[in-house]
N, CA and C atoms as an extended XYZ file, in Angstrom:
390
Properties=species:S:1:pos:R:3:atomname:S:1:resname:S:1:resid:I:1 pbc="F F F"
N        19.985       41.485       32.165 N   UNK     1
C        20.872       41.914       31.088 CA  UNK     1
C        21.587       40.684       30.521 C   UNK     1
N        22.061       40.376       29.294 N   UNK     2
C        22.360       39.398       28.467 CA  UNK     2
C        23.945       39.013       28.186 C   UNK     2
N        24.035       38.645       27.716 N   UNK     3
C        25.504       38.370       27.008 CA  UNK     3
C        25.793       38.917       25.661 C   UNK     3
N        27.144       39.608       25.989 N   UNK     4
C        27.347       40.545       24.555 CA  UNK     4
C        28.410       40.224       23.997 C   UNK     4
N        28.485       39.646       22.840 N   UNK     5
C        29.332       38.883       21.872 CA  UNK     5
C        30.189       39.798       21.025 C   UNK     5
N        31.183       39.818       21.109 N   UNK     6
C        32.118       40.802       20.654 CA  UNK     6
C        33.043       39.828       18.873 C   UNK     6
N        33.790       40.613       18.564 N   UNK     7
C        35.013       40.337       17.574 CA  UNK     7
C        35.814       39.608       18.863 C   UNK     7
N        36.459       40.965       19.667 N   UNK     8
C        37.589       40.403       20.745 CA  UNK     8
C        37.205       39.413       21.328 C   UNK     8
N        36.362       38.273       21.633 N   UNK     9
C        36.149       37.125       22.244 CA  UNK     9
C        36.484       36.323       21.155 C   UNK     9
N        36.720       36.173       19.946 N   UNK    10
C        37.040       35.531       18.763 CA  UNK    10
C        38.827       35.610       18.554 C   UNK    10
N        39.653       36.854       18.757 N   UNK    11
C        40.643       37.386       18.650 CA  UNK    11
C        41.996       36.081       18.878 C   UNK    11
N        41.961       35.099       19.851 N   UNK    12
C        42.924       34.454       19.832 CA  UNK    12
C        42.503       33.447       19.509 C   UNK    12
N        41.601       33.047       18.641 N   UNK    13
C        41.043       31.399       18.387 CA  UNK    13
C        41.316       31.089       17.164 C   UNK    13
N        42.394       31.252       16.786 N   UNK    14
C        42.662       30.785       15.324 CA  UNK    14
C        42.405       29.341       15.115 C   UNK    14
N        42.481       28.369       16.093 N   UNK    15
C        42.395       27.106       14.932 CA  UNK    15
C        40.929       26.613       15.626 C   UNK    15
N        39.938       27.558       15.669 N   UNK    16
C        38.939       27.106       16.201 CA  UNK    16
C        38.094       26.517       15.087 C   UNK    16
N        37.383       25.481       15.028 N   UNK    17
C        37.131       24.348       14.292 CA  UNK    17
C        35.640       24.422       14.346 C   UNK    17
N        34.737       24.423       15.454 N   UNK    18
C        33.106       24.282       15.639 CA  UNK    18
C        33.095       25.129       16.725 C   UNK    18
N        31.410       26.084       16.470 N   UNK    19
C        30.922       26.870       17.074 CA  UNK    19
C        29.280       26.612       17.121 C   UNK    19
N        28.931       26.988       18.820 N   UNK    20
C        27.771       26.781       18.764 CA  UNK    20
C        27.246       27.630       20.130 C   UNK    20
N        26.241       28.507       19.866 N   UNK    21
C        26.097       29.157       21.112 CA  UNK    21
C        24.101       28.906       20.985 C   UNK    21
N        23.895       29.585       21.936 N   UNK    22
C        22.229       29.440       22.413 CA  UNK    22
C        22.021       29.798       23.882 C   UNK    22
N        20.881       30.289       23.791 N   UNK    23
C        20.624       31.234       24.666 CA  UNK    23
C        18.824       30.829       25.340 C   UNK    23
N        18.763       31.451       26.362 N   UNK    24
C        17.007       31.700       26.803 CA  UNK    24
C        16.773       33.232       26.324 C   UNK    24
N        15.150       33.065       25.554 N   UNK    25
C        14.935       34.496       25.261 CA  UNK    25
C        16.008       35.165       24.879 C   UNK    25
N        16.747       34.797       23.978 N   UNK    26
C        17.772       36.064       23.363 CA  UNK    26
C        18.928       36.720       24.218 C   UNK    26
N        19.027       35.925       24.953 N   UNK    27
C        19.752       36.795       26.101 CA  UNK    27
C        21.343       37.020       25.777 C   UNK    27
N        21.792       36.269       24.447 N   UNK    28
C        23.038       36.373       23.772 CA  UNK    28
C        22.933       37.247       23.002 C   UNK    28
N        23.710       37.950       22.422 N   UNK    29
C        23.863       38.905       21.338 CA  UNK    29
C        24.974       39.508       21.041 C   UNK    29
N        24.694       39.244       19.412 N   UNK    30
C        26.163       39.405       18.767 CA  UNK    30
C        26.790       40.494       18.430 C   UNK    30
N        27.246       41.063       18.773 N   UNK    31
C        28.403       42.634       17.819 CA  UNK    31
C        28.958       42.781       17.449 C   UNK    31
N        28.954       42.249       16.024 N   UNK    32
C        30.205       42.042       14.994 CA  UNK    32
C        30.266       42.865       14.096 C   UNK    32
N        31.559       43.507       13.726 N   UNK    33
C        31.144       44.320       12.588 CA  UNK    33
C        31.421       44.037       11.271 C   UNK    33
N        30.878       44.929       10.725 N   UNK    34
C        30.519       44.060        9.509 CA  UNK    34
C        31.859       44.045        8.532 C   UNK    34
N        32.568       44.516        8.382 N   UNK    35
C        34.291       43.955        7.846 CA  UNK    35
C        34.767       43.401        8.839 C   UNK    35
N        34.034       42.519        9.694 N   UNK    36
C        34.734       41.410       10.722 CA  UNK    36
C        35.453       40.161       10.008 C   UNK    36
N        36.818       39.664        9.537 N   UNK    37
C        37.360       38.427        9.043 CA  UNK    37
C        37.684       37.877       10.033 C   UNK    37
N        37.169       36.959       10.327 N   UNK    38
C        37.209       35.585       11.344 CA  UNK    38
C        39.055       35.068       10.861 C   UNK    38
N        39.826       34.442       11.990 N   UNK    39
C        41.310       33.835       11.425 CA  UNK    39
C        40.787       32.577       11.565 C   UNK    39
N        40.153       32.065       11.151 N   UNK    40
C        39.608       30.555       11.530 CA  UNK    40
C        38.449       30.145       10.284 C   UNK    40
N        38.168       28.631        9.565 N   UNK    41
C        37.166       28.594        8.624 CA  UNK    41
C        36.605       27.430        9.692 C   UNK    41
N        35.574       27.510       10.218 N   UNK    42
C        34.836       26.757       10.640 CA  UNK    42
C        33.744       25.779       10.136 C   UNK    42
N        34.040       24.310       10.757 N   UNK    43
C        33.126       23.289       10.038 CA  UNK    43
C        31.893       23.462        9.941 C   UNK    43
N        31.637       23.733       11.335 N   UNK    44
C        30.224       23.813       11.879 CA  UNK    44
C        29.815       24.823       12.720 C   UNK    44
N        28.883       25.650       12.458 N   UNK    45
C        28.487       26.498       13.180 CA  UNK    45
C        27.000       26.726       13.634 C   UNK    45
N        26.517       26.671       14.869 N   UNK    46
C        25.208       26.890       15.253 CA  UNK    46
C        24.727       28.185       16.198 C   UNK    46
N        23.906       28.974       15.565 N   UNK    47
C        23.629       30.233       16.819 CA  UNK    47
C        21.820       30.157       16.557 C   UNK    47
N        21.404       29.598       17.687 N   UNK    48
C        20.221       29.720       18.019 CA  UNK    48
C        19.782       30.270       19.358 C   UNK    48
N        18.396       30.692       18.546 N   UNK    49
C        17.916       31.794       19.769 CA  UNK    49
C        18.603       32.741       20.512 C   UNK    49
N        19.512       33.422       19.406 N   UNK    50
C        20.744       34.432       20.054 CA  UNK    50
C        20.165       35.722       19.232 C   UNK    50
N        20.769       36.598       19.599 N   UNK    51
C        20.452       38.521       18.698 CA  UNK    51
C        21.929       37.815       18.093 C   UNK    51
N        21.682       37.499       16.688 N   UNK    52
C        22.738       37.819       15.586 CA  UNK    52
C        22.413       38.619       14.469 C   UNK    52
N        21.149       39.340       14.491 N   UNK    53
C        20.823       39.936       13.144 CA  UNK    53
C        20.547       41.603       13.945 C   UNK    53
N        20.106       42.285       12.929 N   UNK    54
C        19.363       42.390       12.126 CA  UNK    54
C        19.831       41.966       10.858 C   UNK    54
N        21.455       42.317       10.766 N   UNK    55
C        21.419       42.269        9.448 CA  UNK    55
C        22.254       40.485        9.058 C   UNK    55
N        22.140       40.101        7.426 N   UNK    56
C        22.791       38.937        7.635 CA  UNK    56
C        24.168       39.232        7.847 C   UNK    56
N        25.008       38.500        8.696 N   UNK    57
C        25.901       38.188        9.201 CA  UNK    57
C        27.168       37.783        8.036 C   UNK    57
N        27.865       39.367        7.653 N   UNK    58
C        28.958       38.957        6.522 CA  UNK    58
C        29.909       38.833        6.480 C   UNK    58
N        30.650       37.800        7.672 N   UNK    59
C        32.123       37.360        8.366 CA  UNK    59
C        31.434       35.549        7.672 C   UNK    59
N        29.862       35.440        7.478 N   UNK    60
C        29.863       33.779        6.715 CA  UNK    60
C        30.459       33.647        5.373 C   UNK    60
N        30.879       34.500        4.797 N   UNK    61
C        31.678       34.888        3.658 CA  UNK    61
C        33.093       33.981        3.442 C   UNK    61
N        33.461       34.182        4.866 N   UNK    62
C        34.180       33.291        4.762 CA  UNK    62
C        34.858       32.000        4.981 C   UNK    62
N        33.833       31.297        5.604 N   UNK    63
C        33.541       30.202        6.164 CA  UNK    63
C        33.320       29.513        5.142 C   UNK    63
N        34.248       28.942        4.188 N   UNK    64
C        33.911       27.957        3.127 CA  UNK    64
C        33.903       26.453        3.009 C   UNK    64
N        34.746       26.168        4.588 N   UNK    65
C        34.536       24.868        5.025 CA  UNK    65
C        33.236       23.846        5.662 C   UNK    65
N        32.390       25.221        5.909 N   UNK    66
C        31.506       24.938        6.935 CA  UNK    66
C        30.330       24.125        6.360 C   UNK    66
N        29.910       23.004        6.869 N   UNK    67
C        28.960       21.288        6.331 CA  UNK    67
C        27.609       21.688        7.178 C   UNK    67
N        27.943       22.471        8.345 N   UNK    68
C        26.922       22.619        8.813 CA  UNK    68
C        26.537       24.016        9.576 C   UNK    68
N        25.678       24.638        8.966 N   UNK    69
C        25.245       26.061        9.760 CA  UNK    69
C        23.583       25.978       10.255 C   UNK    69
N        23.721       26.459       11.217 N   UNK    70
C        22.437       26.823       11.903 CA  UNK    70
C        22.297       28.272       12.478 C   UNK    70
N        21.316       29.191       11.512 N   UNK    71
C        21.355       30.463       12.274 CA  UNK    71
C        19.204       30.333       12.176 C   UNK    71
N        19.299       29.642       13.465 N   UNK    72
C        17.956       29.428       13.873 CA  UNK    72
C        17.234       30.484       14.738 C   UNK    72
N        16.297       31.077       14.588 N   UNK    73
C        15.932       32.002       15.736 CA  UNK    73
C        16.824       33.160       16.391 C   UNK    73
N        17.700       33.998       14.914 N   UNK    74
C        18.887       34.937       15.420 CA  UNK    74
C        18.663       35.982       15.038 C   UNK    74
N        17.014       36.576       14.795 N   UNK    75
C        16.850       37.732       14.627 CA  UNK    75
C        17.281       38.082       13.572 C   UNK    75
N        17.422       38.176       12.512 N   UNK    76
C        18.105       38.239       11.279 CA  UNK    76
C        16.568       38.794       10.398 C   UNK    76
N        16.793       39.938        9.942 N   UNK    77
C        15.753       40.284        9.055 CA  UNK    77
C        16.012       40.936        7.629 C   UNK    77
N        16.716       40.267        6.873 N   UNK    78
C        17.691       40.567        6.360 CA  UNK    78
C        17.620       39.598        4.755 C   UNK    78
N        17.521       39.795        3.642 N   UNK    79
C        17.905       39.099        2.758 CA  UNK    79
C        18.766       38.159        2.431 C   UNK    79
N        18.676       36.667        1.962 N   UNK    80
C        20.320       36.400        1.956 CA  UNK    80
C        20.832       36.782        0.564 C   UNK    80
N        21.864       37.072        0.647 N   UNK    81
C        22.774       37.687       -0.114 CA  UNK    81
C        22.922       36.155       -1.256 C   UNK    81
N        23.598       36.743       -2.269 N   UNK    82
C        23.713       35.555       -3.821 CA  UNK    82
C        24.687       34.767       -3.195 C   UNK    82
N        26.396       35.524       -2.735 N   UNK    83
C        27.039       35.019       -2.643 CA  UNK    83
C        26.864       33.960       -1.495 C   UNK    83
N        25.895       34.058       -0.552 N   UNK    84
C        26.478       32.650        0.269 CA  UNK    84
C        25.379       31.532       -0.436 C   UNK    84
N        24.743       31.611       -1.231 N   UNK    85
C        24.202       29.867       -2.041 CA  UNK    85
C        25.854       29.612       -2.987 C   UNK    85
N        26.312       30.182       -2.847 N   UNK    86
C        27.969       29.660       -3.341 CA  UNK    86
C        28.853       28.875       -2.465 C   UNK    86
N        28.430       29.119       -1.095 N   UNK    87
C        29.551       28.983       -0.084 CA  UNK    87
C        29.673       26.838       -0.057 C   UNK    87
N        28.377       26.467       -0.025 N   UNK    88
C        28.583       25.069       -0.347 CA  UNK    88
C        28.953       24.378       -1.378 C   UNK    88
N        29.479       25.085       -2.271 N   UNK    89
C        29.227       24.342       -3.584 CA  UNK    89
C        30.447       23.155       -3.868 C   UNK    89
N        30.890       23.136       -3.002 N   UNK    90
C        32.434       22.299       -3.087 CA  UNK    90
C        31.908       20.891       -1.965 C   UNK    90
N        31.087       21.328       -0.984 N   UNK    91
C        31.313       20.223        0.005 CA  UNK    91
C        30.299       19.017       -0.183 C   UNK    91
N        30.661       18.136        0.796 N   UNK    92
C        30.184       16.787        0.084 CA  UNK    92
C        28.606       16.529        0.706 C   UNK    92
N        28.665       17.063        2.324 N   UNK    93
C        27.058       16.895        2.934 CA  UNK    93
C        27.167       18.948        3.329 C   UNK    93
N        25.857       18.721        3.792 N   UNK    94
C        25.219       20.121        3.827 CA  UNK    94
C        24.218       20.141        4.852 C   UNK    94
N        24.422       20.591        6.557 N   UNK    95
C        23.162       20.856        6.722 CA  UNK    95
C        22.942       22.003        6.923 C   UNK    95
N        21.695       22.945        6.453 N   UNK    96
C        21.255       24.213        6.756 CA  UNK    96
C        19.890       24.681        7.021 C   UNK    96
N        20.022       25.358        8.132 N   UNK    97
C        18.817       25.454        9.182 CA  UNK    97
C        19.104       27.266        9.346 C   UNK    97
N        18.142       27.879        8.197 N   UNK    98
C        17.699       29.401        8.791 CA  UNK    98
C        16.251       29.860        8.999 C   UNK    98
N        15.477       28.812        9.321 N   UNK    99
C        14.415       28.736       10.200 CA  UNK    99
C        14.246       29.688       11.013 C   UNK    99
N        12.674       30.153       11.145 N   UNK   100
C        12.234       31.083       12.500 CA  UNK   100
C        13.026       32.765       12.456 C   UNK   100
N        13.703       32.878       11.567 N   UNK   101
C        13.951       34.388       11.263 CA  UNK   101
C        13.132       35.438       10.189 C   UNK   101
N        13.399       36.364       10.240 N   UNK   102
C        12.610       37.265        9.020 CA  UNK   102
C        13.438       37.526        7.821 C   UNK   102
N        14.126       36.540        7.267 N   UNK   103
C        14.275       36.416        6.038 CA  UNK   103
C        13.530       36.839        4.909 C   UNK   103
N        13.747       37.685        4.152 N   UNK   104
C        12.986       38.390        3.226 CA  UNK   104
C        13.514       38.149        1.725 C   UNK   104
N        12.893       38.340        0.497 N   UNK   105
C        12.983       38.550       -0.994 CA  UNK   105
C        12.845       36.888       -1.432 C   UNK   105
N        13.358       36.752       -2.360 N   UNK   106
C        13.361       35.977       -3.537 CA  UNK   106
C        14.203       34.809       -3.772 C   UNK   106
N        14.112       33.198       -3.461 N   UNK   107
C        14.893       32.258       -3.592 CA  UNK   107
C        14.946       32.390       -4.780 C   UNK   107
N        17.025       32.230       -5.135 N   UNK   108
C        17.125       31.902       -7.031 CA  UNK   108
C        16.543       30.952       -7.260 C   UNK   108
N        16.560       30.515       -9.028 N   UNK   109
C        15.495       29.948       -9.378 CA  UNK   109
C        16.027       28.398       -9.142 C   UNK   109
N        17.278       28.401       -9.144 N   UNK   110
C        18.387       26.955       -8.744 CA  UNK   110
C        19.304       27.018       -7.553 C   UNK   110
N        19.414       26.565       -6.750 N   UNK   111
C        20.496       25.949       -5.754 CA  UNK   111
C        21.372       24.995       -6.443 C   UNK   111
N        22.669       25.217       -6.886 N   UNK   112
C        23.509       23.825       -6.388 CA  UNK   112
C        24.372       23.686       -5.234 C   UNK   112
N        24.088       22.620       -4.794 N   UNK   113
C        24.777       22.373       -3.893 CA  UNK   113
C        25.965       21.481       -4.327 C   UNK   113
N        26.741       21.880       -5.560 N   UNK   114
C        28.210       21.194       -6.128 CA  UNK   114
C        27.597       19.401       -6.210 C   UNK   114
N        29.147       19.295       -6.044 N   UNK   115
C        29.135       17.729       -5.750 CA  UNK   115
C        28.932       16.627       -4.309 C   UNK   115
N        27.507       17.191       -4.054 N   UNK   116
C        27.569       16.849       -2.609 CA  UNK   116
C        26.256       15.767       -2.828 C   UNK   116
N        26.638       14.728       -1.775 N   UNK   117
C        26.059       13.488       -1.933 CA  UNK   117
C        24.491       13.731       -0.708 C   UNK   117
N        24.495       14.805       -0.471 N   UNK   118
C        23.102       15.113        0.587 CA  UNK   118
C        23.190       16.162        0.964 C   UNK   118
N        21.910       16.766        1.177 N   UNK   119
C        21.720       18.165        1.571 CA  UNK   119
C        20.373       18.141        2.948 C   UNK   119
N        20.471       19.001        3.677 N   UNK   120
C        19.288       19.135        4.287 CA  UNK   120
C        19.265       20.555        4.708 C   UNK   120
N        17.797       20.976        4.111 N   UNK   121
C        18.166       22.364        4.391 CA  UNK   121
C        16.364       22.920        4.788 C   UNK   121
N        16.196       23.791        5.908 N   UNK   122
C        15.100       24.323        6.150 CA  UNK   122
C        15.203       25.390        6.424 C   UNK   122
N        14.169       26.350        5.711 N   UNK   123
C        14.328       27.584        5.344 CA  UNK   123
C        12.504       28.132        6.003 C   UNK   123
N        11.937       27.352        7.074 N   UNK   124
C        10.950       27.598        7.047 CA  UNK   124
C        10.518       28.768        8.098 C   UNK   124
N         9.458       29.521        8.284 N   UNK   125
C         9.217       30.619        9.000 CA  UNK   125
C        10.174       31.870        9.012 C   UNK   125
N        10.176       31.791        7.488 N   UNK   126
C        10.933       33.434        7.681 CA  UNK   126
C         9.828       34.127        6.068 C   UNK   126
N         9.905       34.738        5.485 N   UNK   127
C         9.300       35.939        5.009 CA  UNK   127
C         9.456       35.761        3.251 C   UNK   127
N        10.119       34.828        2.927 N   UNK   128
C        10.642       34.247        1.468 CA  UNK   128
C         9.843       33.895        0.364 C   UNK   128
N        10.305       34.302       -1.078 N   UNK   129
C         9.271       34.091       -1.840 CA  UNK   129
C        10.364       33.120       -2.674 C   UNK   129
N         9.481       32.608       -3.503 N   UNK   130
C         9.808       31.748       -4.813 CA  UNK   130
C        10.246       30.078       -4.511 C   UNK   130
């Protein structure tokens, strides 16, 4: 049996800054609900090889600080939504890694990534058109 990731394990971490969890075989998994507001904007965040999906994860909404996300291998089968190709548009580097999930529909026809002097972003092995 695995590890089960709650809201209340988040509850007193307000000035929490970077997050990064990972797991064998999935054995993490997340239960957040979905009007979950995080008290914290985090720089960096990584969840690989964890159960964070099915659906995409809409507490990243508000994470507008964040330079670096990794939701690698989190079960996520799920469209991304318009609003988070917005969420970088202010910062200066960018890395993004949603690799190895079942990402589904239609990249817009433009990304900006604002005024940012580098980007790195892989979007490979999930289900995506355009």
């Amino acid at each position: 049996m695995g590890r089960i990731i709650t809201e209340n394990h988040f509850w007193i971490l307000s000035r929490l800054y970077r997050f990064a969890s990972s797991s064998i075989s999935k054995s993490v998994m997340f239960n957040l609900s979905r009007d979950w507001v995080p008290s914290y904007s985090l720089s960096e965040i990584t969840v690989r090889n964890c159960q964070l999906g099915p659906g995409f994860p809409t507490w990243l909404r508000t994470q507008v600080e964040a330079s670096q996300l990794t939701l690698s291998v989190a079960g996520i089968s799920d469209m991304i939504p318009v609003w988070f190709w917005n969420l970088t548009s202010s910062l200066w580097w960018v890395e993004l890694d949603l690799s190895d999930n079942q990402f589904r529909g239609k990249l817009p026809g433009s990304v900006s990534f604002g005024y940012n002097i580098g980007a790195w972003v892989d979007l490979g092995f999930n289900r995506l058109e355009g």
